[in-house]
PDB file of C-alpha atoms in Angstrom:
ATOM      1  CA  ASP N   1     -76.967  90.033 143.395  1.00 60.00           C
ATOM      2  CA  ASP N   2     -77.039  86.089 143.036  1.00 73.00           C
ATOM      3  CA  MET N   3     -77.464  86.524 139.493  1.00 72.00           C
ATOM      4  CA  LEU N   4     -73.840  88.694 139.485  1.00 69.00           C
ATOM      5  CA  ASP N   5     -72.289  85.638 141.153  1.00 74.00           C
ATOM      6  CA  LEU N   6     -73.011  83.611 138.420  1.00 77.00           C
ATOM      7  CA  ILE N   7     -72.085  85.528 135.668  1.00 74.00           C
ATOM      8  CA  PRO N   8     -68.099  84.795 135.827  1.00 74.00           C
ATOM      9  CA  GLY N   9     -68.586  80.879 135.840  1.00 79.00           C
ATOM     10  CA  MET N  10     -71.406  81.616 132.825  1.00 80.00           C
ATOM     11  CA  LEU N  11     -68.523  83.447 131.082  1.00 77.00           C
ATOM     12  CA  ALA N  12     -65.879  80.872 131.637  1.00 78.00           C
ATOM     13  CA  VAL N  13     -67.929  78.080 130.352  1.00 83.00           C
ATOM     14  CA  MET N  14     -68.468  80.369 127.184  1.00 80.00           C
ATOM     15  CA  ALA N  15     -65.226  81.255 126.858  1.00 77.00           C
ATOM     16  CA  VAL N  16     -63.885  77.477 126.760  1.00 80.00           C
ATOM     17  CA  SER N  17     -67.000  76.562 124.402  1.00 82.00           C
ATOM     18  CA  MET N  18     -65.842  79.325 121.890  1.00 76.00           C
ATOM     19  CA  ALA N  19     -62.294  78.674 122.041  1.00 76.00           C
ATOM     20  CA  SER N  20     -63.585  75.213 121.114  1.00 79.00           C
ATOM     21  CA  LEU N  21     -65.723  76.172 118.462  1.00 76.00           C
ATOM     22  CA  ARG N  22     -63.301  78.503 116.709  1.00 73.00           C
ATOM     23  CA  PRO N  23     -61.419  76.287 114.759  1.00 75.00           C
ATOM     24  CA  GLN N  24     -64.979  74.681 113.235  1.00 75.00           C
ATOM     25  CA  LEU N  25     -66.080  77.915 112.511  1.00 70.00           C
ATOM     26  CA  ASP N  26     -62.890  78.838 110.280  1.00 69.00           C
ATOM     27  CA  LYS N  27     -63.772  76.131 107.700  1.00 75.00           C
ATOM     28  CA  ASP N  28     -65.989  77.010 105.198  1.00 73.00           C
ATOM     29  CA  GLN N  29     -68.415  74.254 105.638  1.00 71.00           C
ATOM     30  CA  TRP N  30     -69.112  76.237 108.848  1.00 71.00           C
ATOM     31  CA  HIS N  31     -70.137  79.458 107.120  1.00 70.00           C
ATOM     32  CA  LYS N  32     -73.811  79.645 108.244  1.00 75.00           C
ATOM     33  CA  LEU N  33     -72.952  79.053 111.619  1.00 72.00           C
ATOM     34  CA  ARG N  34     -69.875  81.194 111.830  1.00 67.00           C
ATOM     35  CA  GLN N  35     -72.410  84.060 110.305  1.00 70.00           C
ATOM     36  CA  TYR N  36     -74.932  83.513 113.051  1.00 73.00           C
ATOM     37  CA  VAL N  37     -72.282  83.348 115.819  1.00 68.00           C
ATOM     38  CA  SER N  38     -71.005  86.789 114.629  1.00 66.00           C
ATOM     39  CA  GLU N  39     -74.501  88.095 114.215  1.00 68.00           C
ATOM     40  CA  GLU N  40     -75.461  87.043 117.849  1.00 70.00           C
ATOM     41  CA  ILE N  41     -72.281  87.303 119.537  1.00 66.00           C
ATOM     42  CA  ASP N  42     -70.490  90.693 118.490  1.00 61.00           C
ATOM     43  CA  ALA N  43     -67.133  91.770 119.890  1.00 61.00           C
ATOM     44  CA  CYS N  44     -68.668  95.189 120.254  1.00 61.00           C
ATOM     45  CA  SER N  45     -71.350  94.000 122.720  1.00 66.00           C
ATOM     46  CA  LEU N  46     -68.832  92.200 124.458  1.00 67.00           C
ATOM     47  CA  LEU N  47     -66.001  94.699 125.278  1.00 63.00           C
ATOM     48  CA  ASP N  48     -68.822  96.932 126.952  1.00 69.00           C
ATOM     49  CA  LEU N  49     -69.253  94.093 129.068  1.00 70.00           C
ATOM     50  CA  VAL N  50     -65.961  94.051 130.233  1.00 68.00           C
ATOM     51  CA  ALA N  51     -66.266  97.411 132.086  1.00 66.00           C
ATOM     52  CA  LEU N  52     -69.641  96.417 133.728  1.00 71.00           C
ATOM     53  CA  LEU N  53     -68.770  93.133 135.004  1.00 70.00           C
ATOM     54  CA  PRO N  54     -67.237  92.726 138.636  1.00 63.00           C
ATOM     55  CA  GLY N  55     -63.818  91.132 139.299  1.00 69.00           C
ATOM     56  CA  LYS N  56     -60.991  89.874 136.871  1.00 71.00           C
ATOM     57  CA  ALA N  57     -62.157  86.392 136.222  1.00 72.00           C
ATOM     58  CA  ALA N  58     -65.603  87.851 134.197  1.00 73.00           C
ATOM     59  CA  ALA N  59     -63.100  90.610 132.336  1.00 75.00           C
ATOM     60  CA  ARG N  60     -60.932  87.824 131.299  1.00 76.00           C
ATOM     61  CA  SER N  61     -63.476  85.463 130.234  1.00 78.00           C
ATOM     62  CA  VAL N  62     -65.214  88.064 128.160  1.00 77.00           C
ATOM     63  CA  TRP N  63     -61.425  88.693 126.667  1.00 76.00           C
ATOM     64  CA  SER N  64     -61.395  84.961 126.085  1.00 78.00           C
ATOM     65  CA  VAL N  65     -64.543  85.187 124.121  1.00 77.00           C
ATOM     66  CA  CYS N  66     -64.184  88.045 121.979  1.00 77.00           C
ATOM     67  CA  ALA N  67     -60.716  86.369 120.946  1.00 76.00           C
ATOM     68  CA  SER N  68     -62.857  83.953 119.258  1.00 74.00           C
ATOM     69  CA  LEU N  69     -64.966  85.990 117.665  1.00 74.00           C
ATOM     70  CA  PRO N  70     -64.670  88.095 114.147  1.00 72.00           C
ATOM     71  CA  ALA N  71     -63.399  91.378 114.831  1.00 74.00           C
ATOM     72  CA  PRO N  72     -65.643  94.170 115.426  1.00 71.00           C
ATOM     73  CA  PRO N  73     -66.402  96.024 112.290  1.00 66.00           C
ATOM     74  CA  ALA N  74     -65.222  99.533 113.464  1.00 65.00           C
ATOM     75  CA  LYS N  75     -61.326  99.764 113.787  1.00 73.00           C
ATOM     76  CA  GLU N  76     -62.022 101.834 116.591  1.00 72.00           C
ATOM     77  CA  GLN N  77     -63.392  99.395 118.991  1.00 69.00           C
ATOM     78  CA  SER N  78     -60.299  96.792 117.964  1.00 73.00           C
ATOM     79  CA  LYS N  79     -57.675  99.940 118.785  1.00 77.00           C
ATOM     80  CA  ALA N  80     -59.364 100.268 122.389  1.00 77.00           C
ATOM     81  CA  CYS N  81     -58.242  96.784 122.708  1.00 80.00           C
ATOM     82  CA  VAL N  82     -54.809  98.169 122.283  1.00 84.00           C
ATOM     83  CA  GLY N  83     -55.565 100.895 124.476  1.00 84.00           C
ATOM     84  CA  SER N  84     -56.792  98.689 127.441  1.00 83.00           C
ATOM     85  CA  LEU N  85     -53.873  96.633 127.076  1.00 86.00           C
ATOM     86  CA  VAL N  86     -51.471  99.682 127.361  1.00 88.00           C
ATOM     87  CA  ALA N  87     -53.041 101.054 130.243  1.00 87.00           C
ATOM     88  CA  LEU N  88     -52.892  97.574 132.383  1.00 86.00           C
ATOM     89  CA  ARG N  89     -51.661  99.009 135.868  1.00 85.00           C
ATOM     90  CA  ASP N  90     -49.163  96.170 136.648  1.00 84.00           C
ATOM     91  CA  ALA N  91     -47.656  93.034 136.056  1.00 83.00           C
ATOM     92  CA  GLU N  92     -50.660  91.072 138.052  1.00 83.00           C
ATOM     93  CA  GLU N  93     -53.178  93.120 136.313  1.00 83.00           C
ATOM     94  CA  ALA N  94     -51.331  92.036 132.866  1.00 85.00           C
ATOM     95  CA  SER N  95     -51.106  88.333 133.693  1.00 83.00           C
ATOM     96  CA  SER N  96     -55.155  88.510 134.332  1.00 79.00           C
ATOM     97  CA  HIS N  97     -56.223  90.480 130.907  1.00 80.00           C
ATOM     98  CA  ALA N  98     -53.102  90.745 128.957  1.00 87.00           C
ATOM     99  CA  GLY N  99     -53.328  87.072 127.571  1.00 87.00           C
ATOM    100  CA  PRO N 100     -56.818  86.962 125.822  1.00 84.00           C
ATOM    101  CA  MET N 101     -56.279  91.040 125.212  1.00 86.00           C
ATOM    102  CA  ILE N 102     -53.047  90.020 122.878  1.00 91.00           C
ATOM    103  CA  GLU N 103     -55.135  86.809 121.113  1.00 86.00           C
ATOM    104  CA  CYS N 104     -58.143  89.043 120.350  1.00 84.00           C
ATOM    105  CA  LEU N 105     -55.223  91.491 118.896  1.00 88.00           C
ATOM    106  CA  ILE N 106     -53.930  88.747 117.040  1.00 89.00           C
ATOM    107  CA  THR N 107     -57.503  87.186 116.034  1.00 83.00           C
ATOM    108  CA  TRP N 108     -58.735  90.273 114.782  1.00 84.00           C
ATOM    109  CA  ASP N 109     -55.471  91.170 112.464  1.00 86.00           C
ATOM    110  CA  MET N 110     -54.118  93.993 115.001  1.00 88.00           C
ATOM    111  CA  HIS N 111     -50.751  92.354 115.287  1.00 89.00           C
ATOM    112  CA  LYS N 112     -48.968  94.941 113.424  1.00 91.00           C
ATOM    113  CA  ASP N 113     -50.587  97.658 116.113  1.00 90.00           C
ATOM    114  CA  LEU N 114     -49.681  95.295 118.680  1.00 91.00           C
ATOM    115  CA  PHE N 115     -45.992  94.748 117.811  1.00 92.00           C
ATOM    116  CA  ARG N 116     -45.416  98.659 117.169  1.00 91.00           C
ATOM    117  CA  ARG N 117     -47.144  99.542 120.674  1.00 91.00           C
ATOM    118  CA  LEU N 118     -44.655  96.607 122.166  1.00 92.00           C
ATOM    119  CA  ALA N 119     -41.528  98.141 120.456  1.00 90.00           C
ATOM    120  CA  GLU N 120     -42.139 102.282 121.037  1.00 90.00           C
ATOM    121  CA  GLY N 121     -42.681 100.748 124.684  1.00 90.00           C
ATOM    122  CA  CYS N 122     -39.347  99.468 124.961  1.00 87.00           C
ATOM    123  CA  ALA N 123     -37.595 102.416 123.581  1.00 85.00           C
ATOM    124  CA  ALA N 124     -39.684 104.852 125.607  1.00 86.00           C
ATOM    125  CA  LEU N 125     -38.242 102.715 128.555  1.00 82.00           C
ATOM    126  CA  LEU N 126     -34.712 103.465 127.500  1.00 76.00           C
ATOM    127  CA  GLY N 127     -35.288 107.082 127.244  1.00 74.00           C
ATOM    128  CA  GLY N 128     -35.630 107.487 123.436  1.00 62.00           C
ATOM    129  CA  SER N 129     -38.702 108.859 123.093  1.00 64.00           C
ATOM    130  CA  SER N 130     -42.086 109.111 125.328  1.00 65.00           C
ATOM    131  CA  LYS N 131     -44.133 108.795 122.080  1.00 72.00           C
ATOM    132  CA  GLY N 132     -45.403 104.745 122.633  1.00 75.00           C
ATOM    133  CA  ALA N 133     -44.521 105.247 126.211  1.00 82.00           C
ATOM    134  CA  TRP N 134     -46.645 102.390 128.666  1.00 88.00           C
ATOM    135  CA  PRO N 135     -47.596 103.851 131.769  1.00 87.00           C
ATOM    136  CA  HIS N 136     -46.680 101.007 133.732  1.00 88.00           C
ATOM    137  CA  GLU N 137     -43.137  99.182 132.751  1.00 88.00           C
ATOM    138  CA  ALA N 138     -44.429  95.899 134.517  1.00 89.00           C
ATOM    139  CA  SER N 139     -47.450  95.481 132.415  1.00 90.00           C
ATOM    140  CA  LEU N 140     -45.107  96.258 129.019  1.00 91.00           C
ATOM    141  CA  VAL N 141     -42.688  93.370 130.130  1.00 90.00           C
ATOM    142  CA  TRP N 142     -45.262  90.736 130.751  1.00 92.00           C
ATOM    143  CA  CYS N 143     -46.864  91.830 127.465  1.00 92.00           C
ATOM    144  CA  VAL N 144     -43.578  91.473 125.917  1.00 92.00           C
ATOM    145  CA  GLN N 145     -42.757  88.109 127.661  1.00 92.00           C
ATOM    146  CA  TYR N 146     -45.834  86.891 126.441  1.00 92.00           C
ATOM    147  CA  THR N 147     -45.725  87.961 122.685  1.00 92.00           C
ATOM    148  CA  VAL N 148     -42.438  86.108 122.460  1.00 90.00           C
ATOM    149  CA  ALA N 149     -43.798  82.858 124.545  1.00 92.00           C
ATOM    150  CA  SER N 150     -47.010  82.575 122.342  1.00 89.00           C
ATOM    151  CA  VAL N 151     -46.527  80.700 119.189  1.00 90.00           C
ATOM    152  CA  ARG N 152     -49.573  82.578 117.258  1.00 87.00           C
ATOM    153  CA  CYS N 153     -47.635  85.671 117.938  1.00 90.00           C
ATOM    154  CA  ARG N 154     -44.702  84.296 116.889  1.00 90.00           C
ATOM    155  CA  GLY N 155     -46.221  83.054 113.797  1.00 91.00           C
ATOM    156  CA  ARG N 156     -47.497  86.416 113.345  1.00 91.00           C
ATOM    157  CA  LEU N 157     -44.196  88.169 113.941  1.00 90.00           C
ATOM    158  CA  THR N 158     -42.329  85.901 111.531  1.00 90.00           C
ATOM    159  CA  ALA N 159     -44.772  87.144 108.600  1.00 91.00           C
ATOM    160  CA  CYS N 160     -44.209  91.011 109.755  1.00 90.00           C
ATOM    161  CA  PRO N 161     -40.599  91.496 108.959  1.00 91.00           C
ATOM    162  CA  ARG N 162     -40.697  95.226 109.768  1.00 92.00           C
ATOM    163  CA  GLU N 163     -42.504  94.770 113.097  1.00 89.00           C
ATOM    164  CA  ARG N 164     -40.138  91.862 113.830  1.00 89.00           C
ATOM    165  CA  ASP N 165     -37.019  93.884 113.399  1.00 91.00           C
ATOM    166  CA  ALA N 166     -38.119  97.066 115.317  1.00 89.00           C
ATOM    167  CA  LEU N 167     -39.298  95.023 118.174  1.00 89.00           C
ATOM    168  CA  GLN N 168     -36.007  92.484 118.182  1.00 89.00           C
ATOM    169  CA  ALA N 169     -33.992  96.035 118.081  1.00 88.00           C
ATOM    170  CA  ALA N 170     -35.606  97.195 120.869  1.00 86.00           C
ATOM    171  CA  LEU N 171     -35.453  94.388 123.246  1.00 86.00           C
ATOM    172  CA  ARG N 172     -31.599  94.104 122.218  1.00 86.00           C
ATOM    173  CA  GLU N 173     -31.413  97.454 123.346  1.00 83.00           C
ATOM    174  CA  VAL N 174     -33.490  97.015 126.519  1.00 79.00           C
ATOM    175  CA  ARG N 175     -31.013  93.957 127.160  1.00 78.00           C
ATOM    176  CA  GLY N 176     -27.723  95.888 126.364  1.00 77.00           C
ATOM    177  CA  ALA N 177     -28.840  98.602 128.861  1.00 71.00           C
ATOM    178  CA  ALA N 178     -29.455  95.792 131.701  1.00 61.00           C
TER     179      ALA N 178
END
C-alpha cells in the first residue's frame, strides 16, 4: 500500500521530466537518446497503466508522460486515446484528463481524428446526427474549449483546413442555437 501511495508523485515527477526532455529529443543530435527513451518507455505500456492506477492524479501524469513520447506503433492504441477522451463522464473528469490526452493526440499526429470527433460531437449536440455523439455534453464542451485555447491545437487546426472549417461550422451552429 505504501508503494501505491508513492506512484502518483513518482509519475508527476516523471511527467515534468519528460516534458522538459521532449524538446531535446526532437533535435537530430539526440537521435540515440530519443531511440533509447522510446524503446525503454513505450506509450503502449503506459496507456495500460491508466486503468490500473488509483486516482486521477496518477492517470493525468501517465497521459502527460505519453504526450512526450513517440506515438504507439499500432494506430489502435492511438485511437484508444480518442475513445477514452470521448468517454470522459463530465467536466470535472475532462479537466483532469482531457488536456494531456489532447496533447497526446497532437503529439501523435492524431489531430485530424480529434478535430473530426469534436466537429461531429458539436453537430450531434444540435440533433443533426447521432454519428459522433459524445455521451457527455460537458466533456465535449471542455474539450472544445481546451482545443480552441491551446496554441499547439490552433497551430494544427490552421494546417488542416477541412477539419478546421468543419469544426468552425459546427461551433457557429451551436452558437446560433444558443
